[in-house]
Short mmCIF file of C-alpha atoms in Angstrom, two decimals:
data_model
loop_
_atom_site.label_atom_id
_atom_site.label_comp_id
_atom_site.label_asym_id
_atom_site.label_seq_id
_atom_site.Cartn_x
_atom_site.Cartn_y
_atom_site.Cartn_z
CA MET P 1 0.14 -0.05 -0.30
CA ILE P 2 1.48 3.08 -1.25
CA LYS P 3 1.33 6.19 1.29
CA GLY P 4 2.37 9.85 2.32
CA TYR P 5 5.64 10.21 4.67
CA ASN P 6 7.38 13.73 5.88
CA ILE P 7 10.00 13.71 7.15
CA VAL P 8 10.94 16.80 9.75
CA ILE P 9 12.53 18.61 12.53
CA GLU P 10 11.49 18.36 15.16
CA VAL P 11 10.95 21.73 16.93
CA SER P 12 11.33 22.84 20.15
CA GLU P 13 8.47 21.62 22.71
CA GLU P 14 8.68 26.23 23.30
CA VAL P 15 8.30 26.70 19.70
CA ALA P 16 6.10 23.72 19.29
CA ALA P 17 3.25 25.45 22.09
CA ILE P 18 4.73 29.06 20.09
CA ALA P 19 3.08 27.71 16.56
CA ARG P 20 0.23 26.01 18.17
CA SER P 21 -1.16 29.09 19.65
CA VAL P 22 -0.93 31.66 17.18
CA SER P 23 -2.46 28.14 14.73
CA GLN P 24 -5.06 28.34 17.21
CA LEU P 25 -5.60 32.13 17.30
CA LEU P 26 -5.79 33.51 13.55
CA ALA P 27 -8.21 29.99 13.56
CA THR P 28 -10.40 32.85 15.50
CA GLN P 29 -10.27 35.46 12.82
CA LYS P 30 -11.01 32.98 9.54
CA GLU P 31 -11.98 29.82 8.43
CA THR P 32 -8.82 27.01 8.20
CA CYS P 33 -8.40 23.18 7.04
CA PHE P 34 -6.42 23.19 10.51
CA THR P 35 -5.73 24.18 13.77
CA LEU P 36 -1.97 23.32 15.23
CA ASP P 37 -2.17 20.70 17.69
CA THR P 38 -0.11 17.44 20.00
CA THR P 39 -1.50 14.90 18.02
CA LYS P 40 -3.09 15.05 14.99
CA HIS P 41 -1.97 17.96 13.06
CA VAL P 42 2.00 18.36 15.18
CA PRO P 43 4.58 21.54 14.19
CA HIS P 44 7.58 20.17 12.55
CA VAL P 45 10.11 21.17 9.80
CA THR P 46 9.18 19.89 7.07
CA LEU P 47 13.25 18.14 5.39
CA TYR P 48 10.66 15.73 2.29
CA HIS P 49 7.49 14.99 1.65
CA VAL P 50 7.51 10.89 0.28
CA SER P 51 5.22 8.98 -1.61
CA LEU P 52 6.64 5.41 -0.05
CA GLU P 53 5.43 1.43 -0.42
CA GLU P 54 3.99 0.76 3.79
CA THR P 55 6.69 -1.83 3.20
CA GLN P 56 9.99 -0.40 3.19
CA ALA P 57 9.05 2.26 5.29
CA PRO P 58 11.54 -0.04 7.81
CA SER P 59 14.10 0.74 5.71
CA VAL P 60 14.17 4.27 5.20
CA LEU P 61 13.52 4.05 9.18
CA VAL P 62 17.33 2.59 9.25
CA ALA P 63 18.45 5.20 6.59
CA LEU P 64 17.28 7.85 8.75
CA SER P 65 19.42 6.52 11.74
CA GLU P 66 22.32 7.01 9.57
CA VAL P 67 21.37 10.54 8.61
CA ALA P 68 20.81 11.65 11.79
CA SER P 69 23.84 9.51 12.31
CA ALA P 70 26.19 11.74 10.18
CA MET P 71 24.99 15.36 11.69
CA GLU P 72 25.26 17.15 14.85
CA PRO P 73 22.03 19.80 16.64
CA PHE P 74 22.16 23.20 15.17
CA HIS P 75 20.36 25.93 15.36
CA LEU P 76 17.04 27.69 13.44
CA GLN P 77 17.41 31.55 12.77
CA PRO P 78 12.96 31.94 12.11
CA THR P 79 13.16 34.98 9.45
CA GLN P 80 8.93 36.09 9.32
CA TYR P 81 5.83 35.10 8.32
CA CYS P 82 5.58 33.90 5.23
CA PHE P 83 1.95 34.55 3.13
CA THR P 84 2.18 32.47 -0.04
CA ARG P 85 -0.60 31.61 -2.81
CA GLY P 86 -3.21 32.80 -0.80
CA GLN P 87 -3.66 30.10 1.45
CA TRP P 88 -1.00 29.15 3.74
CA LEU P 89 1.42 31.00 6.29
CA ASP P 90 3.72 29.95 7.76
CA MET P 91 6.94 30.96 9.94
CA GLY P 92 9.90 30.73 7.60
CA TYR P 93 13.93 29.96 8.79
CA GLU P 94 17.44 31.26 7.53
CA ARG P 95 18.36 28.49 4.40
CA GLU P 96 21.89 28.09 6.69
CA GLU P 97 24.64 25.22 6.12
CA SER P 98 23.77 23.25 8.81
CA ILE P 99 19.55 22.80 7.50
CA GLN P 100 20.53 22.45 3.21
CA ARG P 101 23.32 19.83 4.04
CA LEU P 102 21.30 18.20 6.60
CA HIS P 103 17.87 18.19 3.79
CA ASN P 104 20.33 17.30 1.20
CA LEU P 105 21.26 14.69 3.16
CA VAL P 106 17.59 13.57 3.21
CA LEU P 107 16.79 13.39 -0.65
CA GLU P 108 19.92 11.15 -1.06
CA ALA P 109 19.26 8.96 1.52
CA VAL P 110 15.51 8.54 1.52
CA GLY P 111 14.74 9.32 -2.12
CA LYS P 112 16.01 6.23 -3.87
CA PHE P 113 12.96 4.06 -2.13
CA ARG P 114 9.96 6.53 -2.27
CA VAL P 115 7.40 5.82 -4.74
CA LYS P 116 6.99 7.80 -8.04
CA GLU P 117 2.99 9.97 -8.03
CA GLU P 118 2.23 12.73 -10.21
CA SER P 119 0.00 14.91 -8.85
CA ALA P 120 -3.28 16.09 -10.95
CA GLU P 121 -2.39 19.20 -9.98
CA GLN P 122 1.43 18.80 -11.06
CA LYS P 123 0.08 17.78 -14.52
CA GLU P 124 -1.49 20.86 -14.78
CA GLU P 125 1.45 22.91 -13.49
CA TRP P 126 4.22 22.08 -15.51
CA SER P 127 4.87 23.42 -18.67
CA ASP P 128 4.68 26.58 -15.84
CA MET P 129 8.35 25.25 -13.78
CA SER P 130 11.33 25.94 -14.56
CA PRO P 131 13.44 22.94 -15.67
CA GLU P 132 14.90 23.21 -12.06
CA ARG P 133 11.88 22.34 -10.12
CA GLN P 134 10.56 19.99 -13.55
CA GLU P 135 14.11 17.95 -12.28
CA ASN P 136 13.60 18.32 -9.00
CA LEU P 137 9.53 17.12 -9.59
CA GLU P 138 11.45 14.27 -11.57
CA LEU P 139 13.83 13.37 -9.37
CA TYR P 140 12.94 13.50 -5.79
CA GLY P 141 9.42 13.57 -6.54
CA ALA P 142 8.80 16.59 -5.58
CA SER P 143 10.09 20.13 -6.78
CA GLU P 144 10.83 22.53 -4.27
CA ILE P 145 13.64 21.18 -3.08
CA ARG P 146 17.64 21.10 -2.85
CA SER P 147 18.14 24.68 -3.86
CA LEU P 148 14.60 26.15 -4.15
CA TYR P 149 14.30 24.65 0.19
CA ARG P 150 12.41 26.89 2.34
CA PRO P 151 12.89 25.84 5.67
CA HIS P 152 8.72 26.58 7.86
CA LEU P 153 7.12 25.52 9.54
CA THR P 154 3.46 24.95 8.69
CA LEU P 155 1.08 27.36 10.91
CA THR P 156 -2.05 26.67 8.51
CA ARG P 157 -4.07 26.91 5.55
CA LEU P 158 -7.06 28.57 4.95
CA VAL P 159 -10.28 28.03 3.19
CA GLU P 160 -10.61 30.84 1.19
CA LYS P 161 -8.30 33.18 0.04
CA THR P 162 -7.11 36.49 1.09
CA ASP P 163 -3.97 39.16 0.99
CA GLU P 164 -0.56 39.25 3.56
CA ARG P 165 -3.39 41.61 6.08
CA VAL P 166 -4.03 38.68 7.71
CA LEU P 167 -0.49 38.90 8.65
CA ASP P 168 -0.78 42.56 10.68
CA ASN P 169 -2.26 41.22 13.87
CA LEU P 170 0.17 38.02 14.64
CA PRO P 171 2.16 38.80 17.26
CA GLU P 172 5.71 38.54 18.13
CA GLN P 173 6.77 35.39 19.08
CA ASP P 174 10.83 33.84 19.81
CA PHE P 175 10.77 30.68 16.83
CA SER P 176 14.10 30.22 17.13
CA PHE P 177 14.85 26.17 18.57
CA THR P 178 17.99 24.60 18.46
CA ALA P 179 17.69 21.00 15.94
CA ASN P 180 17.85 17.86 17.76
CA ALA P 181 16.58 15.28 16.20
CA ILE P 182 14.42 14.16 12.48
CA ALA P 183 11.54 11.90 12.44
CA LEU P 184 9.15 9.75 10.10
CA TYR P 185 5.65 10.48 10.28
CA GLU P 186 2.59 9.79 8.54
CA LEU P 187 1.10 12.56 6.86
CA GLY P 188 -1.92 14.07 6.82
CA ASP P 189 -3.68 16.49 4.89
CA TYR P 190 -2.80 19.53 3.63
CA GLY P 191 0.62 18.65 4.70
CA THR P 192 0.59 17.91 8.33
CA CYS P 193 1.85 15.77 10.69
CA HIS P 194 0.58 12.44 12.66
CA SER P 195 1.59 9.19 13.67
CA VAL P 196 4.45 9.06 14.18
CA LEU P 197 7.19 6.02 13.25
CA GLY P 198 10.52 6.97 14.67
CA GLU P 199 12.55 10.08 15.64
CA PHE P 200 16.67 9.54 15.54
CA VAL P 201 18.72 12.16 18.13
CA LEU P 202 21.14 14.27 15.42
CA GLY P 203 25.18 13.47 16.78
CA ASN P 204 24.05 9.88 17.02
CA GLN P 205 21.91 6.23 16.80
CA GLU P 206 19.22 6.74 19.31
CA VAL P 207 15.57 6.55 19.59
CA VAL P 208 13.94 9.48 21.11
#
């Protein structure tokens, strides 16, 4: 059975609490598709969305353990609240050397296990994609990766499109944290995370 999975950086408890509170605030202002919580919509920073045969998950966990052992903890510096495609709100992070290296290692380790699927949306967008995005999609099943990777923590998706004024009343918060662990989650609607399958501390092969 083919399923969607998300390989993520786990955020600190403090940042997770902040993200949930901002997501809840947005839900009081606009109709949203989801609100971050502790079970079905877990705050995270995505490294790679991937489709896998369910039977390949154990092999992917082994690969992620090796990736984690090759990295050391590092700091993530937030940039600003971002509003994309008229519906998505997130907190962006600086794409510094450490997170780019981790992203690349995950792609190399897990990309070979992916099941090639093409969504209707991707087919529609193909002709408008740059050659770089097309190549990323062909190789890894995702277009905004490698040099186009933008680290961020998604806060919610609005049901209806609006404009950037939705950002005006968001509180100033410190979303900085130290990345200590990565994890494999089952992918929910709108790129959300639920049902963690494995967590790995950076710098060793200990499972959290």
